[in-house]
mmCIF file of C-alpha atoms and ligand atoms in Angstrom:
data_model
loop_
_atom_site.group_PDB
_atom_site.id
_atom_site.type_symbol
_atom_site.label_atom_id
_atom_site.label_comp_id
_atom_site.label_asym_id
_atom_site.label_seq_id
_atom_site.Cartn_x
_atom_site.Cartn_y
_atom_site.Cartn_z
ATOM 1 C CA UNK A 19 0.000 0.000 0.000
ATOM 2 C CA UNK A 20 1.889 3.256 -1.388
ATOM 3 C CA UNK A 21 0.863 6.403 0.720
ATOM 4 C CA UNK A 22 1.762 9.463 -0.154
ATOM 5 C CA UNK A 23 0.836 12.905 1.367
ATOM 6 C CA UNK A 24 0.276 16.053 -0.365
ATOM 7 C CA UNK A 25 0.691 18.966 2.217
ATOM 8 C CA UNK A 26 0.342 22.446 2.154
ATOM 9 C CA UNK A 27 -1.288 25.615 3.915
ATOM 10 C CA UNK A 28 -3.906 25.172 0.913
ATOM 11 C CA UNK A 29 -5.064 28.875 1.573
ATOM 12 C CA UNK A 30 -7.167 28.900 -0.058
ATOM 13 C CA UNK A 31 -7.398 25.336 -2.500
ATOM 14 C CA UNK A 32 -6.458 26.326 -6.007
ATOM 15 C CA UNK A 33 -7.090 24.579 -9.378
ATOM 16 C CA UNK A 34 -3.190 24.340 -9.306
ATOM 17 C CA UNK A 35 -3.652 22.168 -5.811
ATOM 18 C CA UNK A 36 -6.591 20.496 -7.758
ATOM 19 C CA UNK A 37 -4.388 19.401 -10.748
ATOM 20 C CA UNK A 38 -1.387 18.241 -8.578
ATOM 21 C CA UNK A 39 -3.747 16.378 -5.937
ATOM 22 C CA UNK A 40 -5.109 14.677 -9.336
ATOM 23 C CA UNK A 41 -1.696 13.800 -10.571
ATOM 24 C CA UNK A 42 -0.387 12.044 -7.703
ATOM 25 C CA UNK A 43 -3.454 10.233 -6.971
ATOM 26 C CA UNK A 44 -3.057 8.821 -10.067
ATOM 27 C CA UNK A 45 0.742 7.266 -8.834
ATOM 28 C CA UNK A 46 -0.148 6.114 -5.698
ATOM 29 C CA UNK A 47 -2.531 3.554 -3.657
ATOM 30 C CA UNK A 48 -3.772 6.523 -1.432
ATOM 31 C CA UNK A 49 -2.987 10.385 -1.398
ATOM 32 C CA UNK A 50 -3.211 12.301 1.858
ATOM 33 C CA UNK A 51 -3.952 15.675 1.413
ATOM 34 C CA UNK A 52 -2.623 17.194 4.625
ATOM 35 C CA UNK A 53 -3.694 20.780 5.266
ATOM 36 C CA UNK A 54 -0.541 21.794 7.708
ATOM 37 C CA UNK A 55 0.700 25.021 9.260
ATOM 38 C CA UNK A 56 3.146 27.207 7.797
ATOM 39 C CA UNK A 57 4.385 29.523 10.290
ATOM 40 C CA UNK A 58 5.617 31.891 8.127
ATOM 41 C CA UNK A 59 1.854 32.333 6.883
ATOM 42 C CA UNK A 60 -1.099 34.411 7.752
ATOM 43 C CA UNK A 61 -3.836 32.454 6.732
ATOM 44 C CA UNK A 62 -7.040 33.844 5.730
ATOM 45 C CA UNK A 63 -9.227 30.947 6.388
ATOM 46 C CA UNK A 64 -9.462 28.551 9.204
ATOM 47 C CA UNK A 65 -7.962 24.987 9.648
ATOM 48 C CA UNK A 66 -11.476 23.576 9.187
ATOM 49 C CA UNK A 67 -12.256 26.079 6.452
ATOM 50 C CA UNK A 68 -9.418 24.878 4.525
ATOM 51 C CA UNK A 69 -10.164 21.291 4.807
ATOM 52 C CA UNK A 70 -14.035 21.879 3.657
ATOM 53 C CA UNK A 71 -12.623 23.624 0.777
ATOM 54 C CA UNK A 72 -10.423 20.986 -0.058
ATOM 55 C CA UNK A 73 -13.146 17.820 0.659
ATOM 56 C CA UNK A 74 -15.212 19.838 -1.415
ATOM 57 C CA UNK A 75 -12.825 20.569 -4.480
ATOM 58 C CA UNK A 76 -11.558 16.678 -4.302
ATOM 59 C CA UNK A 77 -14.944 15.030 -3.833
ATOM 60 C CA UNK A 78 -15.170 11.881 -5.473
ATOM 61 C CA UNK A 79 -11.598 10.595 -6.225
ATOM 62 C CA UNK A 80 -11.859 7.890 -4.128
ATOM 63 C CA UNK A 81 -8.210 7.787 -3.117
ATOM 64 C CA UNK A 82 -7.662 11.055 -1.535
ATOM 65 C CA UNK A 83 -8.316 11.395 2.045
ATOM 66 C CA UNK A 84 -7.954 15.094 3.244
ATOM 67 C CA UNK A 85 -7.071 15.669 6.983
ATOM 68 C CA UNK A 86 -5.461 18.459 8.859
ATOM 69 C CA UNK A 87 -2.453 18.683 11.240
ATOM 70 C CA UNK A 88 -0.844 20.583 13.238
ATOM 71 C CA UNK A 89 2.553 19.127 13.653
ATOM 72 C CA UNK A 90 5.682 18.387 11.774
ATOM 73 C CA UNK A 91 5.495 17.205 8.605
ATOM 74 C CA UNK A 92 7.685 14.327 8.747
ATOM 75 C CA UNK A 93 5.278 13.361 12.414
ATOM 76 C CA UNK A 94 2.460 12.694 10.080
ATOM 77 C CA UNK A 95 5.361 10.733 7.425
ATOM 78 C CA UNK A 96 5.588 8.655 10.069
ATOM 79 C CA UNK A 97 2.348 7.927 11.271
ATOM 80 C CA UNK A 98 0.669 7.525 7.947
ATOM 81 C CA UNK A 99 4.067 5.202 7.132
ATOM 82 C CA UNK A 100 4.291 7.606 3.861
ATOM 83 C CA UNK A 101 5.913 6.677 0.833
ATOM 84 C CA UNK A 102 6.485 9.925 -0.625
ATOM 85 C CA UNK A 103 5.583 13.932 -0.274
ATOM 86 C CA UNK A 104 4.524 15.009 -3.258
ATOM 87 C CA UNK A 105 5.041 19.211 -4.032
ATOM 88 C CA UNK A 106 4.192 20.991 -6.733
ATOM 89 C CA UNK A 107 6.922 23.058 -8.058
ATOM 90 C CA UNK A 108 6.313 26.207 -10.194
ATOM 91 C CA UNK A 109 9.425 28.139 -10.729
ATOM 92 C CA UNK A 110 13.124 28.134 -9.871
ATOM 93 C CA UNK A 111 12.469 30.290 -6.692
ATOM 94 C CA UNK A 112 9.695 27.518 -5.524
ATOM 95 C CA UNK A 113 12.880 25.297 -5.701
ATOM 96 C CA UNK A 114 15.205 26.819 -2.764
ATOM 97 C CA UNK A 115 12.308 26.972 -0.626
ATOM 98 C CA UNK A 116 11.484 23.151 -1.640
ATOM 99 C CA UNK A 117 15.186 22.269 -0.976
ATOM 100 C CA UNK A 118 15.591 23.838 2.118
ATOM 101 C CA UNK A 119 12.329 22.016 3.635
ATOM 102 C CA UNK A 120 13.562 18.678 1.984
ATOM 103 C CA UNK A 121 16.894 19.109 3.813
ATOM 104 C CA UNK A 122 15.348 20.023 6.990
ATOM 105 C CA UNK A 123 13.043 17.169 6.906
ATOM 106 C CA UNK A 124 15.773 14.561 5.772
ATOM 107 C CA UNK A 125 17.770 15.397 8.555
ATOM 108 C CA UNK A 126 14.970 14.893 10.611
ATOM 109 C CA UNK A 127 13.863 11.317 9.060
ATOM 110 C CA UNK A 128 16.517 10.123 6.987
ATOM 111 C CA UNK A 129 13.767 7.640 5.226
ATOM 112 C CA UNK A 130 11.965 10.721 4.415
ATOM 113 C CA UNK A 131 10.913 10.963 0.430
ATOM 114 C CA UNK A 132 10.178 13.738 -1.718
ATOM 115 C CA UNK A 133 8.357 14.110 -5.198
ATOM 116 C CA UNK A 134 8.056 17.080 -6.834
ATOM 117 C CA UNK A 135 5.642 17.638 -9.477
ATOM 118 C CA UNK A 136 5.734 20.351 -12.446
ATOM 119 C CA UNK A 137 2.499 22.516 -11.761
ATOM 120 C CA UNK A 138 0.413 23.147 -15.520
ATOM 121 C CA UNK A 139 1.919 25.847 -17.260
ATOM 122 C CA UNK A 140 -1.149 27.967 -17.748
ATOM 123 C CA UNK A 141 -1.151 28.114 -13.575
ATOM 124 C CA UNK A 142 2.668 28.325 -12.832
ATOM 125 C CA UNK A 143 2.142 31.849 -11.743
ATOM 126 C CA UNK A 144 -0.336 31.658 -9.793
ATOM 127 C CA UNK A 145 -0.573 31.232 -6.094
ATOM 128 C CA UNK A 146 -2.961 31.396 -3.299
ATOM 129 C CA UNK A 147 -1.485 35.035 -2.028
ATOM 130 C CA UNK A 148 -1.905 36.146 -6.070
ATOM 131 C CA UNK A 149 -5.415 34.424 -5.680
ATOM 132 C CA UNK A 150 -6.536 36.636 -1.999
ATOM 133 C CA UNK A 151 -4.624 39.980 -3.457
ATOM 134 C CA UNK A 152 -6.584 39.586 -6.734
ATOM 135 C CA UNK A 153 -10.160 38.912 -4.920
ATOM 136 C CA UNK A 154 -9.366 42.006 -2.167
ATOM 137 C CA UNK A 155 -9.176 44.318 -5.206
ATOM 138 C CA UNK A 156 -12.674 42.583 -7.080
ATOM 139 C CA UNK A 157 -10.570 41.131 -9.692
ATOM 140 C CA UNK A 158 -11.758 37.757 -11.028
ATOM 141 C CA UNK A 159 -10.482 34.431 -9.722
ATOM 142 C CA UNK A 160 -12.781 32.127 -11.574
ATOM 143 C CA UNK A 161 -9.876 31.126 -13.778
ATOM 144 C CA UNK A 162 -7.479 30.132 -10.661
ATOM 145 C CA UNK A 163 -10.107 28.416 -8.056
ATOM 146 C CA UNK A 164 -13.273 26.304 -8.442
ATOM 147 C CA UNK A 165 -16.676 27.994 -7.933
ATOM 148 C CA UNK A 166 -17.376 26.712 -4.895
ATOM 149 C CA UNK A 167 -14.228 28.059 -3.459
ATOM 150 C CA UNK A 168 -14.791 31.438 -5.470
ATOM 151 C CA UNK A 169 -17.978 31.622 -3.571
ATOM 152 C CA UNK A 170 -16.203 30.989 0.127
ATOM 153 C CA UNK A 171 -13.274 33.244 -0.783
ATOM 154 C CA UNK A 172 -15.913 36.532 -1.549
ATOM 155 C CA UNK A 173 -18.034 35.246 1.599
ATOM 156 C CA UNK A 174 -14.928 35.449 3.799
ATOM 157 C CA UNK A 175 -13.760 38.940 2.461
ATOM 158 C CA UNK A 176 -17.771 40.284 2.853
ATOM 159 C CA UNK A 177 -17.974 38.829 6.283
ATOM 160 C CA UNK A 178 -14.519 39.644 7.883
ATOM 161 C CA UNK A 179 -13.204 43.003 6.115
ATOM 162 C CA UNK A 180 -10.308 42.812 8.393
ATOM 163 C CA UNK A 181 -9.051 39.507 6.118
ATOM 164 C CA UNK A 182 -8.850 42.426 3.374
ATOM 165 C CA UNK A 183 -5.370 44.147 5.414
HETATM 166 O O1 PNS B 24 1.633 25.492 1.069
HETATM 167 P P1 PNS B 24 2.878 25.785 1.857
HETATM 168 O O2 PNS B 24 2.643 26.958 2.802
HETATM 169 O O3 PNS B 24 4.087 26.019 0.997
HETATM 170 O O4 PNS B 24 3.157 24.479 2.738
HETATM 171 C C1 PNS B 24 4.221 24.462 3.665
HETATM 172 C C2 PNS B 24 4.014 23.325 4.671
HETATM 173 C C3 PNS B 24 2.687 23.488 5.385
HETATM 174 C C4 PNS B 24 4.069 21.995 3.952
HETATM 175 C C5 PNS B 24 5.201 23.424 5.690
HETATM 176 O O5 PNS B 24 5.195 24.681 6.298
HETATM 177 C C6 PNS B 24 5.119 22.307 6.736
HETATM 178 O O6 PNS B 24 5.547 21.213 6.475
HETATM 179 N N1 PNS B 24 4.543 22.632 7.923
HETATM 180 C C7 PNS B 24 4.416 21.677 9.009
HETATM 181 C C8 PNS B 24 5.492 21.948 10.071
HETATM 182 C C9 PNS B 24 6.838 21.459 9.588
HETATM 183 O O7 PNS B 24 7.076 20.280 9.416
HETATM 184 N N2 PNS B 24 7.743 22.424 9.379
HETATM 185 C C10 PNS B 24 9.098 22.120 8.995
HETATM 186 C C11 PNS B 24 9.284 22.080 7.509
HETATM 187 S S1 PNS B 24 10.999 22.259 7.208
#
């Protein structure tokens, strides 16, 4: 049984998270899709937000399991006796960052795997802060998030105007 976990902030889900979750379900037994904490982050929507959002966007590929932690990543490697993460990379700069987490969690758990997936040209430069910035200002994000998440992203910015600093 090959497990693999797809983690991120997911902040919100994009069709570029859609198409990678898609990807690597397609090379594994089961894909975790493990909505995590980046501390670095300010996160616009809530731990159980983002996992609605992502149940939501993933509903009905019957190998993807989304969950949400709030530990280490290579914690939940273990746990879940991973095979692989799987990242998306978009450009050369989403490759130091990638490196220095992979070294950091190597160290940590030697047995520790890493995949890293190409995202689809057409979203390369996109991201979820592009996605919030472009939505604070009106702009339209139909082409970088599925409806149901346009819909939460435009509810969250109506109800909590603060989310709009
Ligand atoms: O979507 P992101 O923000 O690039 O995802 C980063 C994430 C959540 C995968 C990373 O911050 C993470 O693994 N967080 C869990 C805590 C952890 O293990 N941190 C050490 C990574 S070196």
């Amino acid at each position: 049984m090959k497990t693999f976990i797809f983690p991120g902030s997911f902040d919100p889900f994009s069709l570029g998270h859609l198409d990678i979750a898609k990807r690597a379900a397609q090379l594994c037994d089961k894909l975790v899709v493990a909505i995590m904490i980046n501390r670095a982050k300010k996160s616009m929507f809530t731990v159980e937000e983002r996992v609605e959002m992502a149940r939501v966007c993933l509903e009905g590929i019957p190998n993807i399991e989304v969950i949400s932690r709030e530990t280490l990543l290579v914690d939940l490697y273990r746990e879940l006796d991973a095979s692989a993460v799987v990242r998306g990379l978009r450009s050369e700069s989403d490759f130091r960052y990638e490196a220095e987490m992979n070294a950091a969690n190597t160290l940590m758990f030697p047995q520790y795997q890493v995949i890293f997936l190409p995202c689809r040209a057409d979203l390369a430069f996109t991201s979820s802060s592009i996605i919030k910035e472009v939505a604070y200002y009106g702009g339209d994000i139909s082409r970088m998030v599925v409806p149901a998440v346009e819909e939460m992203v435009h509810r969250k910015l109506e109800n909590n105007p603060v989310d709009k600093a």
